[in-house]
Coordinates of C-alpha atoms in Angstrom, one line a residue:
M1 CA 161.5 164.3 104.3
S2 CA 158.5 162.1 104.6
A3 CA 160.4 159.1 103.3
A4 CA 162.7 158.7 106.3
P5 CA 159.9 158.1 108.9
T6 CA 158.3 155.7 106.5
L7 CA 161.4 153.6 106.1
G8 CA 162.0 153.7 109.9
M9 CA 158.4 152.5 110.5
H10 CA 158.9 149.8 107.9
G11 CA 162.1 148.7 109.4
A12 CA 160.6 148.6 112.9
R13 CA 157.7 146.5 111.6
E14 CA 160.1 144.1 109.9
Q15 CA 162.1 143.9 113.1
G16 CA 159.0 143.2 115.1
L17 CA 157.8 140.6 112.7
A18 CA 161.2 138.9 112.8
A19 CA 161.2 139.0 116.6
S20 CA 157.7 137.5 116.6
T21 CA 158.7 134.8 114.1
G22 CA 161.8 134.0 116.2
W23 CA 159.6 133.9 119.4
R24 CA 157.1 131.5 117.7
A25 CA 160.0 129.4 116.4
G26 CA 161.4 129.1 119.9
V27 CA 158.0 128.1 121.3
D28 CA 157.6 125.5 118.5
T29 CA 161.1 124.1 119.2
L30 CA 160.3 123.8 122.9
D31 CA 157.0 122.1 122.1
R32 CA 158.7 119.6 119.9
W33 CA 161.2 118.7 122.6
L34 CA 158.5 118.4 125.1
G35 CA 156.7 116.0 122.7
R36 CA 159.8 113.8 122.5
L37 CA 160.3 114.0 126.3
T38 CA 156.8 112.6 126.9
E39 CA 156.0 110.5 123.8
L40 CA 159.1 108.3 123.8
P41 CA 158.9 107.4 127.6
A42 CA 155.1 106.8 127.3
A43 CA 155.6 104.5 124.3
G44 CA 158.4 102.7 126.2
L45 CA 156.2 102.2 129.2
V46 CA 153.5 100.7 127.1
L47 CA 156.0 98.2 125.6
A48 CA 157.5 97.6 129.1
D49 CA 154.1 96.8 130.5
I50 CA 153.4 94.3 127.7
V51 CA 156.8 92.6 128.3
V52 CA 156.4 92.4 132.1
L53 CA 152.9 91.1 132.0
L54 CA 153.6 88.6 129.3
A55 CA 156.6 87.4 131.3
G56 CA 154.3 87.0 134.3
V57 CA 151.9 84.9 132.2
V58 CA 154.7 82.7 130.7
S59 CA 156.2 82.2 134.2
R60 CA 152.9 81.3 135.7
Y61 CA 151.5 79.0 133.1
V62 CA 154.6 77.5 131.5
F63 CA 157.1 77.3 134.3
H64 CA 154.5 77.2 137.2
S65 CA 156.6 79.8 139.0
P66 CA 154.7 83.1 139.3
L67 CA 156.6 86.3 139.4
V68 CA 155.3 87.9 142.6
W69 CA 156.5 91.3 141.6
S70 CA 155.2 91.5 138.0
D71 CA 151.8 92.9 138.7
E72 CA 153.2 95.5 141.2
L73 CA 155.9 96.7 138.7
A74 CA 153.3 96.7 135.9
G75 CA 151.0 98.8 138.1
I76 CA 153.7 101.4 138.8
M77 CA 154.6 101.7 135.1
F78 CA 150.9 101.8 134.3
L79 CA 150.3 104.9 136.4
W80 CA 153.3 106.6 134.8
M81 CA 152.2 105.6 131.3
S82 CA 148.6 106.9 132.1
M83 CA 149.9 110.3 133.2
L84 CA 152.4 110.7 130.4
G85 CA 149.7 109.5 128.0
A86 CA 147.4 112.2 129.3
V87 CA 150.1 114.7 128.7
V88 CA 150.5 113.5 125.1
A89 CA 146.7 113.5 124.5
L90 CA 146.6 117.1 125.8
R91 CA 149.4 118.2 123.6
R92 CA 147.7 116.6 120.6
G93 CA 144.2 117.9 121.6
E94 CA 142.9 114.4 121.9
H95 CA 141.2 114.5 125.3
M96 CA 137.5 113.6 124.9
R97 CA 135.2 116.6 124.6
M98 CA 131.8 117.4 123.4
T99 CA 132.0 119.6 120.3
A100 CA 128.4 119.5 119.0
F101 CA 127.7 123.1 120.1
V102 CA 131.2 124.4 119.6
A103 CA 131.2 123.2 116.0
K104 CA 128.0 125.2 115.2
A105 CA 129.5 128.4 116.5
S106 CA 131.0 131.1 114.2
P107 CA 134.8 130.7 113.4
D108 CA 135.7 133.5 115.9
T109 CA 133.5 132.1 118.7
R110 CA 134.8 128.6 118.0
A111 CA 138.4 129.8 118.2
F112 CA 137.7 131.6 121.5
L113 CA 136.0 128.5 123.0
D114 CA 138.9 126.3 122.0
V115 CA 141.3 128.7 123.9
L116 CA 138.8 128.9 126.8
A117 CA 138.8 125.1 127.1
L118 CA 142.6 125.2 127.4
A119 CA 142.5 127.9 130.0
A120 CA 139.9 126.0 132.0
S121 CA 142.0 122.9 131.9
L122 CA 145.1 125.0 133.0
A123 CA 143.1 126.4 135.9
F124 CA 142.4 122.9 137.3
L125 CA 146.0 121.8 136.8
L126 CA 147.3 124.8 138.7
L127 CA 144.8 124.3 141.5
V128 CA 145.7 120.6 141.9
A129 CA 149.4 120.9 141.5
H130 CA 150.3 121.5 145.2
P131 CA 147.8 118.8 146.5
A132 CA 149.3 116.3 144.0
F133 CA 152.8 117.1 145.3
E134 CA 151.6 116.8 148.9
Y135 CA 150.0 113.5 148.1
A136 CA 153.1 112.1 146.6
S137 CA 155.2 113.3 149.6
E138 CA 152.8 111.5 152.0
E139 CA 153.0 108.3 150.0
A140 CA 156.8 108.2 150.4
I141 CA 156.4 106.6 153.9
V142 CA 154.5 103.6 152.3
V143 CA 156.5 100.6 151.3
T144 CA 155.2 98.4 148.4
P145 CA 154.7 94.8 149.5
A146 CA 156.5 92.9 146.6
L147 CA 159.3 95.2 145.5
E148 CA 159.7 96.8 148.9
I149 CA 160.3 100.3 147.6
S150 CA 158.8 103.6 148.5
N151 CA 155.4 104.2 147.0
A152 CA 156.6 107.6 146.1
W153 CA 158.1 106.0 143.0
R154 CA 154.5 105.3 141.8
A155 CA 152.7 108.3 143.3
S156 CA 155.2 110.8 141.8
A157 CA 153.6 110.2 138.5
L158 CA 150.7 112.4 139.5
P159 CA 152.6 115.7 140.3
V160 CA 155.0 115.1 137.4
G161 CA 152.1 114.5 135.0
V162 CA 150.3 117.6 136.3
G163 CA 153.4 119.7 135.9
L164 CA 154.0 118.6 132.4
M165 CA 150.3 119.2 131.5
V166 CA 150.7 122.8 132.9
L167 CA 153.7 123.3 130.6
V168 CA 151.8 121.8 127.6
S169 CA 148.8 124.0 128.2
L170 CA 150.9 127.1 128.4
L171 CA 152.7 126.2 125.2
R172 CA 149.5 125.4 123.4
L173 CA 148.0 128.8 124.5
L174 CA 151.1 130.5 123.0
R175 CA 151.0 128.5 119.8
V176 CA 147.3 128.2 118.8
S177 CA 145.9 131.6 119.4
T178 CA 146.4 135.4 119.3
A179 CA 147.6 137.2 122.4
G180 CA 144.4 139.1 122.8
R181 CA 142.2 136.0 122.6
T182 CA 144.4 134.1 125.0
L183 CA 144.4 136.9 127.5
A184 CA 140.6 137.3 127.3
A185 CA 140.2 133.5 128.0
L186 CA 142.6 133.5 130.9
V187 CA 140.9 136.6 132.4
L188 CA 137.5 135.1 132.0
V189 CA 138.5 131.9 133.7
G190 CA 140.3 133.8 136.4
V191 CA 137.3 136.0 137.1
L192 CA 135.0 133.0 137.3
C193 CA 137.3 131.2 139.7
G194 CA 137.7 134.4 141.8
A195 CA 133.9 134.8 141.9
F196 CA 133.3 131.3 143.1
W197 CA 136.0 131.8 145.8
W198 CA 134.4 135.1 146.9
M199 CA 131.0 133.4 147.1
A200 CA 132.2 130.5 149.2
P201 CA 130.7 131.9 152.5
M202 CA 127.3 132.1 150.7
L203 CA 127.6 128.6 149.1
V204 CA 128.1 126.7 152.3
P205 CA 124.6 127.3 153.8
L206 CA 123.0 126.1 150.5
G207 CA 123.7 122.5 151.4
K208 CA 122.8 120.0 148.7
L209 CA 121.8 122.8 146.4
N210 CA 125.5 123.0 145.7
L211 CA 125.3 119.6 143.9
L212 CA 123.1 121.3 141.3
I213 CA 125.4 124.3 141.1
F214 CA 128.6 122.4 140.7
F215 CA 127.7 119.0 139.2
G216 CA 124.9 120.4 137.1
G217 CA 125.8 124.0 136.3
V218 CA 129.6 123.9 136.3
V219 CA 129.9 120.5 134.6
G220 CA 127.2 121.3 132.1
A221 CA 128.7 124.7 131.2
C222 CA 132.2 123.3 130.8
V223 CA 131.1 120.3 128.7
F224 CA 128.9 122.3 126.4
A225 CA 131.7 124.9 126.0
G226 CA 134.0 122.2 124.8
V227 CA 136.2 121.8 127.9
P228 CA 137.6 118.2 127.9
I229 CA 135.2 116.0 129.9
A230 CA 137.9 114.9 132.4
F231 CA 138.8 118.5 133.2
S232 CA 135.1 119.4 133.4
F233 CA 134.5 116.7 136.1
A234 CA 137.7 117.6 137.9
L235 CA 137.0 121.4 138.0
A236 CA 133.5 120.9 139.4
T237 CA 134.7 118.4 142.0
F238 CA 137.6 120.5 143.1
G239 CA 135.3 123.6 143.4
F240 CA 132.6 121.6 145.3
L241 CA 135.0 120.1 147.8
A242 CA 137.2 123.2 148.3
L243 CA 134.4 125.8 148.6
T244 CA 131.6 123.9 150.4
T245 CA 133.3 121.3 152.5
K246 CA 136.4 121.0 154.7
T247 CA 137.9 118.1 152.7
P248 CA 141.7 118.4 152.2
M249 CA 142.4 118.5 148.4
L250 CA 145.0 115.8 148.7
V251 CA 142.0 113.5 149.4
L252 CA 140.6 114.3 145.9
V253 CA 144.0 113.4 144.4
G254 CA 144.0 110.2 146.4
R255 CA 140.5 109.3 145.0
M256 CA 141.7 110.1 141.4
D257 CA 144.8 107.9 142.1
E258 CA 142.5 105.1 143.3
G259 CA 140.4 105.3 140.2
M260 CA 143.4 105.2 137.9
S261 CA 145.2 102.4 139.6
H262 CA 142.7 99.4 139.4
L263 CA 144.8 96.5 138.1
I264 CA 142.1 95.5 135.7
L265 CA 142.5 98.8 133.9
L266 CA 145.9 97.5 132.7
A267 CA 143.9 95.7 130.0
V268 CA 142.9 99.1 128.5
P269 CA 146.3 100.0 126.8
L270 CA 146.9 96.3 126.0
F271 CA 143.7 95.9 124.1
V272 CA 144.2 99.3 122.4
F273 CA 147.6 98.2 121.1
L274 CA 146.1 94.8 120.1
G275 CA 143.5 96.5 118.0
L276 CA 146.1 98.5 116.2
L277 CA 148.2 95.4 115.6
I278 CA 145.2 93.6 114.1
E279 CA 144.7 96.4 111.6
M280 CA 148.5 96.8 110.9
T281 CA 149.1 93.0 110.3
G282 CA 146.1 92.7 107.9
M283 CA 144.1 90.5 110.1
A284 CA 141.1 92.8 110.1
K285 CA 141.2 92.9 106.3
A286 CA 141.4 89.1 106.1
M287 CA 138.3 88.8 108.2
V288 CA 136.3 91.2 106.1
Q289 CA 137.5 89.7 102.8
F290 CA 136.3 86.2 103.9
L291 CA 132.9 87.6 104.9
A292 CA 132.7 89.4 101.6
S293 CA 133.4 86.2 99.6
L294 CA 130.7 84.5 101.6
L295 CA 127.9 87.1 101.3
G296 CA 129.0 89.5 98.5
H297 CA 126.6 88.0 96.0
V298 CA 123.5 88.5 98.3
R299 CA 121.3 91.7 98.0
G300 CA 122.7 94.0 100.7
G301 CA 125.5 91.5 101.2
L302 CA 128.3 93.9 101.8
S303 CA 126.1 95.7 104.4
Y304 CA 125.8 92.4 106.2
V305 CA 129.5 92.0 105.9
L306 CA 129.9 95.5 107.6
I307 CA 127.7 94.4 110.5
G308 CA 129.5 91.0 110.8
G309 CA 133.0 92.6 110.5
M310 CA 132.2 95.1 113.3
Y311 CA 130.9 92.3 115.4
L312 CA 134.2 90.4 115.0
V313 CA 136.7 93.2 115.6
S314 CA 134.6 95.3 118.0
G315 CA 135.9 96.1 121.4
I316 CA 139.4 94.8 120.9
S317 CA 140.9 98.2 120.1
G318 CA 139.2 100.2 122.9
S319 CA 138.2 102.8 120.4
K320 CA 135.1 102.7 118.2
A321 CA 136.9 105.0 115.8
A322 CA 139.6 102.4 115.4
D323 CA 137.1 99.6 114.9
M324 CA 135.3 101.6 112.2
A325 CA 138.6 102.6 110.6
A326 CA 139.6 99.0 110.3
I327 CA 136.4 98.1 108.4
A328 CA 135.3 101.0 106.4
P329 CA 138.3 101.4 104.0
V330 CA 138.0 97.8 103.0
L331 CA 134.3 97.8 102.2
F332 CA 133.2 101.3 101.2
P333 CA 134.8 101.5 97.8
E334 CA 133.1 98.3 96.6
M335 CA 129.8 99.3 98.2
K336 CA 129.9 102.6 96.4
K337 CA 130.6 100.8 93.1
R338 CA 127.4 98.9 93.6
G339 CA 125.4 102.1 94.0
A340 CA 125.2 102.5 97.7
R341 CA 124.8 106.1 98.8
P342 CA 127.5 107.6 101.0
G343 CA 124.9 108.8 103.5
D344 CA 123.5 105.3 103.9
L345 CA 127.0 103.8 104.3
V346 CA 128.0 106.2 107.1
A347 CA 124.6 105.7 108.8
L348 CA 125.1 101.9 108.9
L349 CA 128.8 102.3 110.0
S350 CA 127.7 104.5 112.8
T351 CA 124.9 102.3 114.0
T352 CA 127.1 99.2 113.9
G353 CA 129.3 101.0 116.4
A354 CA 126.4 101.3 118.7
Q355 CA 125.3 97.7 118.1
T356 CA 128.6 96.3 119.1
E357 CA 129.1 98.2 122.4
T358 CA 128.6 95.0 124.5
I359 CA 130.8 92.7 122.4
P360 CA 133.7 91.5 124.4
P361 CA 136.5 92.4 125.0
S362 CA 134.9 95.8 125.3
I363 CA 136.8 98.4 127.2
V364 CA 133.4 99.7 128.6
L365 CA 132.7 96.2 130.0
I366 CA 136.1 96.1 131.6
T367 CA 135.5 99.5 133.1
I368 CA 132.1 98.4 134.5
G369 CA 133.8 95.4 136.1
S370 CA 136.5 97.7 137.6
V371 CA 134.1 100.3 139.2
T372 CA 131.2 98.0 140.2
G373 CA 132.9 94.7 141.1
V374 CA 130.8 92.7 138.5
S375 CA 132.6 89.7 137.2
I376 CA 134.5 90.5 133.9
A377 CA 133.9 86.9 132.7
A378 CA 130.2 87.2 133.4
L379 CA 130.1 90.5 131.5
F380 CA 131.9 89.0 128.5
T381 CA 129.5 86.0 128.5
G382 CA 126.5 88.2 128.8
G383 CA 127.5 90.7 126.0
L384 CA 127.5 88.4 123.0
V385 CA 123.8 87.8 122.6
P386 CA 122.5 91.4 123.1
G387 CA 124.9 92.5 120.4
L388 CA 123.6 89.8 118.2
V389 CA 120.0 90.9 118.9
L390 CA 120.8 94.4 117.8
G391 CA 122.7 93.1 114.8
V392 CA 119.6 91.1 113.6
A393 CA 117.6 94.3 114.0
L394 CA 120.0 96.2 111.7
C395 CA 120.0 93.3 109.2
T396 CA 116.3 93.6 109.0
V397 CA 116.6 97.2 107.9
V398 CA 119.3 96.3 105.4
W399 CA 117.1 93.5 103.9
W400 CA 114.3 96.0 103.4
R401 CA 116.4 98.7 102.0
Y402 CA 118.4 96.5 99.6
R403 CA 115.7 94.0 98.6
H404 CA 115.6 95.4 95.0
E405 CA 119.4 95.9 94.6
D406 CA 120.7 95.1 91.1
L407 CA 123.4 92.4 91.3
S408 CA 123.5 91.6 87.6
G409 CA 127.2 92.6 87.5
V410 CA 128.2 90.8 90.7
E411 CA 129.9 87.4 90.4
R412 CA 129.3 84.8 93.0
A413 CA 132.5 83.6 94.6
S414 CA 133.2 79.9 93.9
G415 CA 133.4 77.4 96.7
R416 CA 137.1 77.1 96.1
A417 CA 137.5 80.9 96.5
I418 CA 135.4 80.9 99.7
G419 CA 137.5 78.0 101.1
K420 CA 140.7 79.8 100.2
A421 CA 139.5 83.0 101.9
F422 CA 138.4 81.1 104.9
V423 CA 141.8 79.3 105.4
Y424 CA 143.6 82.7 104.9
A425 CA 141.3 84.4 107.4
L426 CA 141.1 81.6 110.0
P427 CA 143.9 82.8 112.2
A428 CA 142.4 86.3 112.3
V429 CA 138.8 85.1 112.8
A430 CA 139.9 82.8 115.6
L431 CA 141.6 85.5 117.7
P432 CA 138.5 87.3 119.0
F433 CA 136.9 84.0 119.9
V434 CA 140.0 82.8 121.7
I435 CA 140.3 86.0 123.7
R436 CA 136.6 85.8 124.7
A437 CA 136.7 82.1 125.5
A438 CA 139.9 82.4 127.6
V439 CA 138.4 85.1 129.9
V440 CA 134.9 83.5 130.0
E441 CA 136.3 80.1 130.9
G442 CA 138.6 81.5 133.6
V443 CA 141.8 80.4 131.8
A444 CA 143.2 83.9 132.0
T445 CA 142.3 87.4 133.2
A446 CA 141.4 90.1 130.7
T447 CA 144.9 91.6 131.2
E448 CA 146.7 88.3 130.7
V449 CA 144.8 87.3 127.6
S450 CA 145.5 90.7 126.0
T451 CA 149.2 90.0 126.2
I452 CA 148.7 86.6 124.7
G453 CA 146.7 88.2 121.9
I454 CA 149.5 90.7 121.3
A455 CA 152.0 87.9 121.0
Y456 CA 149.7 85.9 118.8
S457 CA 149.1 88.9 116.5
V458 CA 152.8 89.6 116.2
L459 CA 153.5 86.0 115.2
A460 CA 150.6 85.9 112.8
G461 CA 151.7 89.2 111.1
L462 CA 155.3 88.1 110.8
L463 CA 154.8 84.4 109.8
L464 CA 151.3 84.1 108.2
Y465 CA 150.2 87.4 106.8
R466 CA 153.7 88.8 106.1
Q467 CA 152.5 92.3 107.0
F468 CA 154.4 93.8 109.8
D469 CA 155.7 97.3 109.4
V470 CA 158.3 97.9 112.1
K471 CA 158.3 101.6 111.4
R472 CA 154.7 101.8 112.5
L473 CA 155.4 100.3 116.0
L474 CA 156.5 103.6 117.6
P475 CA 153.6 105.6 116.3
M476 CA 151.2 102.8 117.4
L477 CA 152.7 102.7 120.9
I478 CA 152.4 106.5 121.2
E479 CA 148.8 106.4 120.0
T480 CA 148.1 103.6 122.5
A481 CA 149.6 105.8 125.3
A482 CA 147.6 108.9 124.3
L483 CA 144.3 107.1 124.0
S484 CA 144.8 105.1 127.2
G485 CA 146.0 108.2 129.1
A486 CA 142.9 110.1 128.0
I487 CA 140.6 107.2 129.1
I488 CA 142.4 106.6 132.4
F489 CA 142.5 110.3 133.3
I490 CA 138.7 110.5 132.7
I491 CA 138.3 107.5 135.0
G492 CA 140.3 109.2 137.7
A493 CA 138.4 112.5 137.4
A494 CA 135.0 110.7 137.3
T495 CA 136.1 108.5 140.3
G496 CA 136.8 111.7 142.3
M497 CA 133.5 113.2 141.3
A498 CA 131.6 110.0 142.2
W499 CA 133.3 110.0 145.6
G500 CA 132.2 113.7 146.1
L501 CA 128.6 112.8 145.2
T502 CA 128.6 109.9 147.6
Q503 CA 130.1 111.9 150.5
S504 CA 127.4 114.5 149.9
G505 CA 124.6 112.0 150.5
F506 CA 123.5 112.2 146.9
A507 CA 124.0 108.5 146.4
H508 CA 121.6 107.7 149.3
D509 CA 119.0 110.1 148.1
L510 CA 119.2 108.8 144.6
A511 CA 118.8 105.2 145.8
A512 CA 115.8 106.1 147.9
A513 CA 114.2 108.0 145.0
M514 CA 114.8 105.2 142.5
E515 CA 113.6 102.4 144.8
A516 CA 110.4 104.4 145.5
M517 CA 109.6 104.8 141.8
P518 CA 106.4 103.1 140.5
G519 CA 106.7 100.2 138.2
G520 CA 109.4 98.3 140.1
K521 CA 112.1 96.7 138.0
A522 CA 110.5 97.7 134.7
G523 CA 110.1 101.3 135.8
F524 CA 113.7 101.4 137.0
I525 CA 115.1 100.0 133.8
A526 CA 112.9 102.4 131.7
V527 CA 114.2 105.4 133.6
S528 CA 117.8 104.0 133.3
V529 CA 117.5 103.7 129.5
V530 CA 116.4 107.3 129.1
A531 CA 119.1 108.5 131.5
F532 CA 121.9 106.7 129.9
L533 CA 120.8 107.6 126.4
V534 CA 121.2 111.2 127.4
L535 CA 124.5 110.6 129.2
G536 CA 125.9 108.6 126.3
S537 CA 125.3 111.5 123.9
V538 CA 127.0 114.0 126.3
L539 CA 129.7 112.1 128.2
E540 CA 130.4 108.9 126.2
G541 CA 130.4 105.5 127.7
I542 CA 133.4 105.4 130.0
P543 CA 133.0 108.7 131.9
A544 CA 129.3 108.1 132.3
I545 CA 129.7 104.6 133.6
V546 CA 132.5 105.5 136.0
L547 CA 130.5 108.4 137.4
F548 CA 127.1 106.7 137.7
G549 CA 128.0 103.0 137.8
P550 CA 128.8 102.9 141.5
L551 CA 125.6 104.8 142.2
M552 CA 123.2 102.9 139.9
F553 CA 124.3 99.3 140.2
P554 CA 123.6 98.9 143.9
I555 CA 120.1 100.3 143.2
A556 CA 119.6 97.8 140.4
R557 CA 120.5 94.9 142.8
A558 CA 118.2 96.4 145.4
V559 CA 115.2 96.4 143.1
G560 CA 116.0 92.9 141.8
V561 CA 117.6 93.6 138.5
H562 CA 120.5 91.2 137.6
E563 CA 123.7 93.2 137.4
V564 CA 124.8 91.7 134.1
H565 CA 121.4 92.3 132.5
Y566 CA 121.5 95.9 133.8
A567 CA 125.1 96.3 132.5
M568 CA 124.0 95.3 129.0
V569 CA 121.0 97.6 129.0
V570 CA 122.9 100.7 130.1
V571 CA 125.9 100.0 127.8
L572 CA 123.6 99.7 124.8
A573 CA 121.6 102.8 125.8
M574 CA 124.9 104.7 126.1
G575 CA 126.0 103.4 122.7
L576 CA 122.8 104.5 121.1
G577 CA 123.2 108.0 122.5
L578 CA 126.9 108.1 121.5
F579 CA 126.1 107.4 117.8
A580 CA 122.8 109.3 117.5
P581 CA 122.9 112.8 115.9
P582 CA 122.9 115.6 116.5
F583 CA 124.8 115.3 119.8
G584 CA 126.4 111.9 119.5
V585 CA 130.1 112.4 118.8
G586 CA 130.4 108.8 117.5
Y587 CA 128.3 109.7 114.5
Y588 CA 130.7 112.5 113.5
A589 CA 133.7 110.2 114.0
A590 CA 132.0 107.7 111.5
C591 CA 131.4 110.6 109.0
A592 CA 135.1 111.6 109.3
I593 CA 136.3 108.0 108.7
G594 CA 133.9 107.5 105.8
K595 CA 134.8 111.0 104.4
V596 CA 131.1 111.8 104.2
D597 CA 129.3 115.1 105.0
P598 CA 127.3 114.5 108.2
V599 CA 124.2 116.0 106.6
E600 CA 124.1 113.2 104.1
G601 CA 123.7 110.5 106.8
I602 CA 121.0 112.3 108.9
R603 CA 118.0 111.0 107.0
P604 CA 119.1 107.3 106.4
I605 CA 120.3 106.8 110.0
W606 CA 116.9 107.1 111.5
G607 CA 115.7 103.8 110.2
Y608 CA 118.7 102.1 111.7
L609 CA 118.3 104.0 115.0
V610 CA 114.7 102.8 115.3
A611 CA 115.8 99.2 114.7
L612 CA 118.5 99.7 117.5
M613 CA 115.8 101.1 119.8
V614 CA 113.6 98.0 119.1
G615 CA 116.5 95.8 119.8
L616 CA 117.3 97.7 123.0
V617 CA 113.7 97.3 124.2
L618 CA 113.9 93.6 123.6
V619 CA 117.2 93.2 125.5
A620 CA 115.7 95.2 128.4
A621 CA 112.5 93.3 128.4
V622 CA 114.0 89.8 128.1
P623 CA 116.8 89.3 130.7
W624 CA 117.6 85.9 129.2
F625 CA 119.4 87.6 126.3
S626 CA 122.0 88.8 128.8
T627 CA 121.9 86.1 131.5
G628 CA 120.9 82.9 129.6
F629 CA 124.4 81.6 129.2
L630 CA 125.8 82.6 132.6
G631 CA 124.9 79.2 134.3
K632 CA 124.1 78.9 138.0

């Protein structure tokens, strides 16, 4: 008699398990289709932008007949690519976030925080969905000047992107966690949002204290809890404007649109794709092999090659992780054969990432030019020597550490071998210098020269290096869209936040406080170094510079600091913070690329960090390093 209920219960359990499996399979299928729906158009838009911009360059410089509509069409496609790329990045979990504290939590806590980050992102997307639709509707009456079409074709990217991100967030919540954990995260976020809404009448009389509550407390709590940085900024800004001001929320959407639509930012996806091309076609490997033939027989020679290789390829990809991934696999195996410790290798790899932050064509420099109005050509000119100063500082540490290296088993490359390696690498070595020279000399804009670099790399890969895997093009285009979308969405969120800070009067108060500081220019630069060291470790370079660049650069000009010099100081300070453990996420990216336990690199990295700090102080104290080649 007891067997029947047991069988019934067992059958019910199997039926429930089958239903659950079928439900999960349905969610997975929907997720895959959504991936195709977003990834393929995003990749197509990257390719279309490249083609349109390259056509504009050829038409202007070859046929002397500019296409008046090319920039406008590229701008429309760029916003769509950025929003779809942000969707792809959210689906892949690739939006920038600070994980230093999350990674140290217990597995259960970490899993809950990951779900909480998704729930917080979903909360902002739901809150901004209607204002985004309202903003696109109002833009419908605006007619674009060149194509003479409704601006709704461009602005519709915002509500469509937000809607797709809502769907992606819901699917990820269903796929990556248990029902109980998901419900707990959603309830917690809902309760917190409800509590802030209920407290609105009490917040308004607090005045500027709300800046500390929202832009200090809310942003800090979100960032340290692992909420993507873009959504942390956006949530705090939405809450501040909605609960303490009478600003319509479509104004926030408009500011985000403005931040994401700067034409100069078109260079971001193009340089990202160019960096991937350089790796795929073997150009990066050719550069490194030439340097290795030249210096491989010297004590610490391969470490010098690592520093030089990063100097050559840095900044082109838009991702320090991509730069490091192009160099490390070529050098690390041989360096390990010579007895180098894995911890020392990853420490040097990480600090070369910080050293090369100012090397053009750096995406951070392009972003500074976009948000502050500083000349891109001047920034590209000013960035070379500061990077060299820090490189020399790192080389000094390498010389000291490897001065007793045993090279008895290392053969010196013959002059013939060096010459052969140089000829083979020349097309690759020339590309970074051609790109920098073209922008610096005013021959082409950063956007134009990136398309020329892409065409050059394709031809070099096909005709010279004979390494061009067509099957990799689609994944590379999708990766470009995802990384660019994550970067541009951060810029949009940070632009909205910076606007909110400015409207609150914070910018004026900050300027007054900084101008009144003792020490004049030196005091201002010293405080800026400390501030951007901290910001770099928490926010990374791009969101930090978009948020604080418009506030700090006018103050720098007011106290007499050259804007290019100031840009180099803050970029290097942020780079140092980005790659310094225990908070710097760049350090952990280097460990992942080098496949080294982060603990192994902690001790050896401090010597390199001290060298970088000395170099940073030299750059800050001697403006000539940044401005000596700018001319009058």
